[in-house]
Amino acid sequence: MALTLDDVKRVAHLARIAIDEAEAQAVLSQLNDVFKLVARMQAVDTRGVEPMSHALDLVQRLREDAVTESDQHSLFQSVAPHVEGDLYLVPKVIE
Amino acid sequence: MKWETVIGIETHAQLSTKSKIFSGAATPFGAAPNTQACAVDIALPGVLPVANREAVAKAVRFGLAIGAKINRRSIFARKNYFYPDLPKGYQISQYETPIVQGGTLTIFVDGKEKAVRLTRAHLEEDAGKSLHEGFHDFTGIDLNRAGTPLLEIVSEPDMRSAQEAVAYAKALHAMVRWIDICDGNMQEGSFRCDANVSVRPEGLDKLGTRCEIKNLNSFRFLERAIEFEVRRQIEVLEDGGTIEQETRLYDADKDETRSMRTKEDAHDYRYFPDPDLLPLEVSEQWIDSIKSALSELPQAKRERYVKEYGLSQYDAAVLTQSREMAEFYDRLVGTLGGLYKLGASWVTGEFSAVLNRAGLEIHQSPISSDRLAGLLRRVADNTISRRSAGEVFDAMWNGTMEADAIIAARGLTQISDSGELERVCDAVIASNAKQAEDYRAGKDKAFNSLVGQVMKLTKGKANPQQVSEILKRKLAG
Amino acid sequence: MHNATIKSLSAELAARKLSSVELAKHFIKRIKVLNTKYHCFITLDEEASLKQARAADRLRAAGSGQPLTGIPIAQKDIFCTRGWLTTCGSRMLSNFISPYDAHVVERLNAAGAVNIGKTNMDEFAMGSSSETSYYGPVRNPWDVSTVPGGSSGGSAAAVAARLAPGAIGTDTGGSIRQPAALTGICGLKPTYGVVSRYGMVAFASSLDQGGPMARTAEDLALMMNIMAGFDARDSTSLEREREDYTRELGKPIKGMKVGLPKEFFAKGAAPGVVKAVEAAVAEYRKLGCETVGVSLPNMELSVPVYYVLAPAEASSNLARYDGVRYGYRAPEYSDFTDMYKKTRAQGFGAEVKRRILIGTYVLSHGYYDAYYIQAQKVRRLIARDFAEAFKRCDVIMGPTSPTTAFKIGEKAGDPVQMYLSDIYTIAVNLAGLPGMSIPCGFDAKGLPVGLQIIGNYFAEARMLNVAHQYQRATDWHTRAPKGIEVN
């Protein structure tokens, strides 16, 4: 099953990546090559096989409820693109 | 056509942990912007989440409290979407396998009991806050709230009116506070409800198209928003229109709901198991230890009050509306060593009324359970009359003197000397011959007037029951 | 000095025959001359390196030196290093001074190692040639017209060109082993969970694993002693007893069973590669090992499985790069969605965008089961193949890469061809097993060939032993490329 140009544009929007028509065309053919490769895996009979999410069959370790972090916002915000009044600023978000 | 309203509620309860669900940053509300947003919370490259044991324990406690199934193994998933207050570009949540499934919550509407079924409750992290005011053309992002643990509690569409929805929200609110998993502060956003509302022709099984109403940060708004929305939907349908499934925002100023600009890709969250977090396992022993540490739940307490203490369903329900109230009552009857009904009538009556008038919470009451017990002892042993007790209570509320001191200072001790009461009764019968005659002729009303006269002459210090006994005996003679 | 191993440099430092400052200055001088040629490093900070070297000398003087105290180690620019530019080879992080240290970096610092510079790499570790870097391609010291492999190509080339005695890398689908093979050095990808991922910029979280790169197995063991260990900040970090990875180096390997998967030798591998690997296997037989035929029937599916799972995880892991809190932000945009789209379109390179799109697609509504779940199921089949194989052998051997170093630009336009260059390494990441590559000869063009050694879970010490015994009997690991001398 091949992807369409609309698929590429929809996915690019979902992933928040600007893409113009020419790029979308180029990416489309590359993605279709990749999905041709991927198709080999789709033919495998995996009935009764548990999906494997993690390399090791272990369960989650939990942390005790303790405050271990102190305020470092000045340090963190020293690398931020736009900060004012200790807030990260972004173009106006309209709801 | 008659319409039936169908409501389901989704609640986000912030779990009252010291640190965040996946980081060691602090959680208190109201800190200066971004001072409680650590490297993990602001999603620096390379940071990783580690889940907070206490958040998990609180979710389990909730599940146990509502009689739900605790999934021994649950999965954290990533819900992917872009928003400036979502630093990672995904929210860690639970999708296919939540930690809590099923359960019920009992609500009371118009004195009738109803069990609302719950679908699920799952753990997730809160997002940060977008501040739209104060910056021309910009939105400010404060990530202090990002990563605060949330329990998202989803009900079945079991509510049939705004009143039921509010009763459910209040019962849930009382429950999360009762089991101490959430502070319930709605102004600070610790307890937030969204309502899924639809209407259908009465008698039809098929559900109508629903709208989700957001931004309901008080019980009053919840009620009004649902009422508005039900009216709106009925109007649309009766005009031959159709309801669009959408998210609507309640505007408290205009008292209406309006459509939110829908994000076209909002439905494609690309959930998948978070590879940074292994399956969450809750052992049987852990569940047992949480269960054994759980204090008596409202429903059990209510039933015990009725069965063991002989209280009315109503009093039992009122007393178990909040954990503070029930604890006050338990302390009171504990101190008194019984007197359950007397205690219940005072706590649900006078005591609640005066707190309401003063706008105070139980823990702020100037009358502690011990002080109130001091008063009720004197009521129980007939030292003071019911009328004097009210006076003593008021004095206690306004001052620091204890009940006995007030009774002594004001000379409110009830006349228990029967000789003196007999004399007063004789005098009253003598000077009210007409009423005495009426009573003997079968007019019960006349008797109350005679009792009143005796009470008046004794300045309320007589025991009305004793007075009525004496009068009855004398009039019968 | 630069031809010496970590082990011998450590001995000289301990004997006070050499100071850490001298050592650091020596390598810095070499880097300054040769980096223009090989492009191994993105960031150098001479003052910071020398400061660490001086501190190391004080530690040595105080008698509290450890094996790595004063040893210059190059760090792949995927590790967050406090106060250092940490770019991950991307324009997106081209201005990101890390405010914190990765766990591995903390451990190296605590051991007194000297960060000699941050190495170039494929952008966000996505690539097998180190060509996708925003900072331009790394060149293979054995032939500067060829690639050094990737994604840890800068680290590999730096070690091969004797610009650092050791380096740290990361391996998601072969990113330590394949460049090690292509540059004629040694690299180890440990069992998943042995080295903390905290502070390693995430690519595919369920596959990523940090590891050492050096010229001998013995040096890898010394580095593993520092890099491995439990970290409470990584939920997938394993709580295990500390291990001494050098403990088995000297053991004889006589009688050890070496599994040779027929799929590794069946087709696809270049003749020069097969020849060198077969010679290495013959050498092992000489050392007393027994070879057994094993099969990994699902291994050929590892590339398609990987190109579903890794992009899926990456599409989510890379969602945080939005120009809001750090990193690149597009200079012009109309609204906040436009800011996101332009920032990400300009900040990411073509390969990263391609993988984000693949990952977004396979996770999106309606495709999840067919791609993601199916890939996870086949992943289990691949892991089972290894479990079966390890019932019959102690270690598995085969080529690390189907070819030796290829020309810069040769595969850049054909993603699928590039992806297939990891055919022998990816399955190991999918299973979570430890794998390593050691040099085992050269092809007709004089380019190095790598022998891959795959062990069972937590068999790192055993694998290092297997590699070390080979290196006692052969000298491939001592060969140096030409043109690395500095006057």
Short mmCIF file of N, CA, C and O in Angstrom, two decimals, chain B residues 39-51 78 80 82-90 96 138 141 143 267-278, chain C residues 80 93 96 99-100 192 197-202 205-206 232-236 312-313 316-317 319-322 324-326 333 336 340 344 360 363-365 368 372:
data_model
loop_
_atom_site.label_atom_id
_atom_site.label_comp_id
_atom_site.label_asym_id
_atom_site.label_seq_id
_atom_site.Cartn_x
_atom_site.Cartn_y
_atom_site.Cartn_z
N ALA B 39 14.59 20.15 35.35
CA ALA B 39 15.06 19.72 34.03
C ALA B 39 14.09 18.75 33.37
O ALA B 39 13.82 18.84 32.16
N VAL B 40 13.54 17.83 34.16
CA VAL B 40 12.61 16.84 33.60
C VAL B 40 11.31 17.54 33.17
O VAL B 40 10.77 17.25 32.10
N ASP B 41 10.84 18.46 34.01
CA ASP B 41 9.57 19.13 33.71
C ASP B 41 9.65 20.01 32.48
O ASP B 41 8.66 20.17 31.77
N ILE B 42 10.80 20.62 32.24
CA ILE B 42 10.90 21.48 31.06
C ILE B 42 11.41 20.68 29.86
O ILE B 42 11.65 21.23 28.79
N ALA B 43 11.56 19.36 30.06
CA ALA B 43 11.92 18.46 28.96
C ALA B 43 13.21 18.86 28.28
O ALA B 43 13.28 18.97 27.06
N LEU B 44 14.27 19.04 29.08
CA LEU B 44 15.58 19.26 28.47
C LEU B 44 15.94 18.02 27.67
O LEU B 44 15.46 16.92 27.99
N PRO B 45 16.80 18.14 26.67
CA PRO B 45 17.22 16.95 25.93
C PRO B 45 17.87 15.96 26.92
O PRO B 45 18.65 16.37 27.78
N GLY B 46 17.52 14.70 26.79
CA GLY B 46 18.20 13.66 27.57
C GLY B 46 17.61 13.32 28.93
O GLY B 46 18.04 12.37 29.56
N VAL B 47 16.64 14.09 29.40
CA VAL B 47 16.09 13.79 30.73
C VAL B 47 15.08 12.64 30.62
O VAL B 47 14.55 12.36 29.55
N LEU B 48 14.82 12.00 31.75
CA LEU B 48 13.96 10.81 31.77
C LEU B 48 13.01 10.86 32.95
O LEU B 48 13.33 11.42 33.99
N PRO B 49 11.84 10.24 32.79
CA PRO B 49 10.85 10.22 33.88
C PRO B 49 11.08 9.02 34.82
O PRO B 49 11.46 7.95 34.38
N VAL B 50 10.85 9.24 36.11
CA VAL B 50 10.83 8.14 37.08
C VAL B 50 9.57 8.35 37.92
O VAL B 50 9.39 9.40 38.53
N ALA B 51 8.71 7.35 37.96
CA ALA B 51 7.38 7.53 38.56
C ALA B 51 7.43 7.56 40.08
O ALA B 51 8.24 6.88 40.72
N ARG B 78 2.24 7.38 25.84
CA ARG B 78 2.44 8.78 25.46
C ARG B 78 1.28 9.24 24.60
O ARG B 78 0.92 8.57 23.64
N ASN B 80 0.50 12.08 22.19
CA ASN B 80 1.30 13.05 21.45
C ASN B 80 0.47 14.19 20.89
O ASN B 80 -0.48 13.96 20.12
N PHE B 82 1.03 18.78 20.12
CA PHE B 82 1.88 19.95 20.31
C PHE B 82 1.09 21.07 20.95
O PHE B 82 0.00 21.43 20.49
N TYR B 83 1.63 21.62 22.00
CA TYR B 83 1.04 22.79 22.64
C TYR B 83 2.14 23.42 23.50
O TYR B 83 2.93 22.70 24.11
N PRO B 84 2.19 24.75 23.54
CA PRO B 84 3.34 25.37 24.22
C PRO B 84 3.46 25.00 25.71
O PRO B 84 4.56 25.01 26.24
N ASP B 85 2.33 24.66 26.35
CA ASP B 85 2.47 24.31 27.76
C ASP B 85 2.70 22.81 27.99
O ASP B 85 2.67 22.33 29.12
N LEU B 86 2.94 22.09 26.90
CA LEU B 86 3.25 20.66 26.99
C LEU B 86 4.70 20.46 26.55
O LEU B 86 4.98 20.25 25.37
N PRO B 87 5.65 20.53 27.48
CA PRO B 87 7.06 20.65 27.09
C PRO B 87 7.60 19.48 26.26
O PRO B 87 8.40 19.70 25.36
N LYS B 88 7.20 18.27 26.52
CA LYS B 88 7.78 17.14 25.79
C LYS B 88 7.13 16.95 24.42
O LYS B 88 7.60 16.17 23.61
N GLY B 89 6.00 17.63 24.19
CA GLY B 89 5.25 17.35 22.97
C GLY B 89 4.43 16.09 23.13
O GLY B 89 3.83 15.60 22.17
N TYR B 90 4.43 15.54 24.30
CA TYR B 90 3.51 14.44 24.63
C TYR B 90 3.25 14.47 26.12
O TYR B 90 4.06 14.99 26.89
N GLU B 96 -4.58 2.24 27.09
CA GLU B 96 -5.28 0.96 26.98
C GLU B 96 -5.46 0.27 28.32
O GLU B 96 -6.48 -0.35 28.58
N PHE B 138 2.00 38.03 22.74
CA PHE B 138 2.66 36.82 23.21
C PHE B 138 1.84 36.13 24.29
O PHE B 138 0.99 36.73 24.94
N ILE B 141 4.46 31.22 29.24
CA ILE B 141 4.33 29.82 29.66
C ILE B 141 5.00 29.63 31.02
O ILE B 141 6.18 29.90 31.19
N LEU B 143 5.70 26.66 33.65
CA LEU B 143 5.69 25.19 33.69
C LEU B 143 5.70 24.62 35.11
O LEU B 143 5.96 23.43 35.29
N HIS B 267 -7.92 14.41 17.40
CA HIS B 267 -8.29 13.01 17.62
C HIS B 267 -7.14 12.06 17.34
O HIS B 267 -7.25 10.89 17.60
N ASP B 268 -6.05 12.55 16.76
CA ASP B 268 -4.96 11.64 16.42
C ASP B 268 -3.77 11.83 17.35
O ASP B 268 -2.78 12.48 17.01
N TYR B 269 -3.91 11.28 18.56
CA TYR B 269 -2.88 11.48 19.58
C TYR B 269 -1.71 10.50 19.47
O TYR B 269 -0.78 10.58 20.25
N ARG B 270 -1.79 9.57 18.56
CA ARG B 270 -0.70 8.62 18.34
C ARG B 270 -0.19 8.00 19.66
O ARG B 270 1.00 8.02 19.95
N TYR B 271 -1.13 7.52 20.44
CA TYR B 271 -0.76 6.85 21.69
C TYR B 271 0.16 5.67 21.43
O TYR B 271 -0.07 4.90 20.49
N PHE B 272 1.17 5.50 22.24
CA PHE B 272 1.94 4.25 22.23
C PHE B 272 2.62 4.11 23.60
O PHE B 272 2.80 5.11 24.29
N PRO B 273 2.96 2.88 23.98
CA PRO B 273 3.53 2.68 25.32
C PRO B 273 4.82 3.48 25.48
O PRO B 273 5.66 3.47 24.59
N ASP B 274 4.97 4.17 26.59
CA ASP B 274 6.16 4.99 26.78
C ASP B 274 7.38 4.09 26.96
O ASP B 274 7.46 3.34 27.93
N PRO B 275 8.33 4.15 26.01
CA PRO B 275 9.49 3.26 26.11
C PRO B 275 10.41 3.60 27.29
O PRO B 275 11.25 2.79 27.66
N ASP B 276 10.24 4.79 27.88
CA ASP B 276 11.07 5.16 29.03
C ASP B 276 10.57 4.52 30.33
O ASP B 276 11.26 4.57 31.34
N LEU B 277 9.34 4.00 30.30
CA LEU B 277 8.73 3.49 31.53
C LEU B 277 8.28 2.05 31.33
O LEU B 277 7.45 1.76 30.47
N LEU B 278 8.81 1.17 32.12
CA LEU B 278 8.45 -0.25 32.04
C LEU B 278 7.04 -0.43 32.59
O LEU B 278 6.48 0.48 33.19
N CYS C 80 24.86 15.14 27.19
CA CYS C 80 24.79 16.48 27.76
C CYS C 80 25.98 16.69 28.68
O CYS C 80 26.24 15.88 29.56
N LEU C 93 19.91 22.19 18.00
CA LEU C 93 20.58 22.42 19.28
C LEU C 93 21.91 23.16 19.08
O LEU C 93 22.81 23.07 19.92
N PHE C 96 22.69 25.23 22.06
CA PHE C 96 22.29 24.67 23.35
C PHE C 96 23.51 24.37 24.23
O PHE C 96 24.25 23.42 23.99
N PRO C 99 22.77 22.71 30.58
CA PRO C 99 22.85 23.12 31.98
C PRO C 99 23.08 21.94 32.93
O PRO C 99 23.07 22.13 34.14
N TYR C 100 23.28 20.76 32.38
CA TYR C 100 23.50 19.62 33.28
C TYR C 100 24.36 18.57 32.60
O TYR C 100 24.55 18.60 31.38
N TYR C 192 21.11 -3.66 27.15
CA TYR C 192 20.22 -2.53 27.42
C TYR C 192 19.99 -2.41 28.93
O TYR C 192 19.67 -3.39 29.59
N ARG C 197 20.83 5.99 30.53
CA ARG C 197 20.52 6.86 29.40
C ARG C 197 20.27 8.30 29.83
O ARG C 197 20.02 9.17 28.99
N TYR C 198 20.34 8.56 31.14
CA TYR C 198 20.04 9.92 31.61
C TYR C 198 21.07 10.90 31.06
O TYR C 198 22.28 10.74 31.25
N GLY C 199 20.59 11.90 30.34
CA GLY C 199 21.48 12.91 29.78
C GLY C 199 22.02 12.57 28.40
O GLY C 199 22.80 13.31 27.83
N MET C 200 21.60 11.42 27.89
CA MET C 200 21.91 11.05 26.51
C MET C 200 20.71 11.50 25.70
O MET C 200 19.60 11.06 25.96
N VAL C 201 20.91 12.38 24.74
CA VAL C 201 19.76 12.88 23.98
C VAL C 201 19.07 11.68 23.32
O VAL C 201 19.71 10.89 22.62
N ALA C 202 17.77 11.52 23.60
CA ALA C 202 17.08 10.31 23.19
C ALA C 202 16.81 10.27 21.70
O ALA C 202 16.41 11.25 21.09
N SER C 205 14.19 5.34 22.54
CA SER C 205 14.45 5.04 23.95
C SER C 205 14.58 3.55 24.27
O SER C 205 15.33 3.18 25.16
N SER C 206 13.84 2.71 23.57
CA SER C 206 13.88 1.29 23.94
C SER C 206 15.08 0.59 23.32
O SER C 206 15.30 -0.60 23.56
N ALA C 232 19.40 5.98 39.39
CA ALA C 232 17.99 6.08 39.80
C ALA C 232 17.18 6.98 38.88
O ALA C 232 15.96 6.91 38.86
N ARG C 233 17.85 7.83 38.09
CA ARG C 233 17.11 8.77 37.25
C ARG C 233 16.68 8.17 35.91
O ARG C 233 16.03 8.83 35.11
N ASP C 234 17.09 6.93 35.65
CA ASP C 234 16.69 6.24 34.43
C ASP C 234 15.88 5.01 34.86
O ASP C 234 16.41 4.08 35.46
N SER C 235 14.59 5.04 34.55
CA SER C 235 13.69 3.94 34.95
C SER C 235 14.11 2.60 34.38
O SER C 235 13.72 1.56 34.88
N THR C 236 14.87 2.63 33.28
CA THR C 236 15.27 1.38 32.65
C THR C 236 16.69 0.97 33.05
O THR C 236 17.22 -0.01 32.55
N ALA C 312 9.20 5.61 15.16
CA ALA C 312 8.01 5.87 15.99
C ALA C 312 8.44 6.51 17.30
O ALA C 312 7.91 7.57 17.71
N GLU C 313 9.40 5.90 17.98
CA GLU C 313 9.87 6.46 19.25
C GLU C 313 10.51 7.83 19.02
O GLU C 313 10.31 8.77 19.80
N SER C 316 8.25 10.89 18.62
CA SER C 316 7.76 11.39 19.91
C SER C 316 8.89 12.04 20.72
O SER C 316 8.73 13.12 21.29
N ASN C 317 10.05 11.39 20.74
CA ASN C 317 11.19 11.93 21.50
C ASN C 317 11.62 13.30 20.99
O ASN C 317 12.13 14.13 21.74
N ALA C 319 9.68 15.54 19.66
CA ALA C 319 8.60 16.53 19.68
C ALA C 319 8.93 17.71 20.60
O ALA C 319 8.37 18.78 20.47
N ARG C 320 9.86 17.49 21.53
CA ARG C 320 10.21 18.55 22.48
C ARG C 320 10.98 19.70 21.82
O ARG C 320 11.12 20.76 22.42
N TYR C 321 11.49 19.46 20.62
CA TYR C 321 12.26 20.52 19.96
C TYR C 321 11.29 21.42 19.21
O TYR C 321 10.92 21.16 18.06
N ASP C 322 10.83 22.44 19.91
CA ASP C 322 9.76 23.29 19.38
C ASP C 322 10.13 24.78 19.43
O ASP C 322 9.31 25.62 19.12
N VAL C 324 10.62 26.61 22.02
CA VAL C 324 9.99 27.34 23.12
C VAL C 324 10.94 27.54 24.30
O VAL C 324 11.10 28.65 24.80
N ARG C 325 11.60 26.48 24.73
CA ARG C 325 12.39 26.56 25.98
C ARG C 325 13.89 26.60 25.77
O ARG C 325 14.64 27.01 26.65
N TYR C 326 14.35 26.10 24.63
CA TYR C 326 15.78 26.10 24.33
C TYR C 326 15.93 25.80 22.86
O TYR C 326 14.95 25.41 22.20
N TYR C 333 7.66 33.99 11.63
CA TYR C 333 6.50 33.10 11.65
C TYR C 333 5.26 33.95 11.83
O TYR C 333 5.33 35.11 12.24
N PHE C 336 1.68 30.72 16.44
CA PHE C 336 2.49 29.75 17.16
C PHE C 336 2.59 28.41 16.44
O PHE C 336 3.64 27.76 16.49
N TYR C 340 6.13 26.67 15.26
CA TYR C 340 6.51 25.26 15.42
C TYR C 340 6.97 24.68 14.10
O TYR C 340 8.02 24.06 13.99
N ARG C 344 10.82 23.63 13.22
CA ARG C 344 11.17 22.23 13.04
C ARG C 344 11.62 21.95 11.59
O ARG C 344 12.49 21.11 11.37
N THR C 360 5.65 9.25 12.69
CA THR C 360 4.33 9.85 12.90
C THR C 360 3.28 9.04 12.15
O THR C 360 2.20 8.75 12.65
N LEU C 363 2.45 5.59 13.74
CA LEU C 363 1.70 5.68 15.00
C LEU C 363 0.30 6.25 14.79
O LEU C 363 -0.53 6.21 15.68
N SER C 364 0.07 6.79 13.60
CA SER C 364 -1.18 7.53 13.45
C SER C 364 -2.36 6.58 13.32
O SER C 364 -2.22 5.38 13.06
N HIS C 365 -3.49 7.17 13.55
CA HIS C 365 -4.75 6.45 13.62
C HIS C 365 -4.96 5.53 12.43
O HIS C 365 -4.85 5.94 11.29
N TYR C 368 -1.54 1.97 13.43
CA TYR C 368 -0.79 1.57 14.61
C TYR C 368 -0.62 0.06 14.72
O TYR C 368 0.49 -0.44 14.90
N TYR C 372 3.14 -0.62 14.08
CA TYR C 372 3.85 -0.58 15.36
C TYR C 372 3.71 -1.89 16.14
O TYR C 372 4.70 -2.49 16.57
#
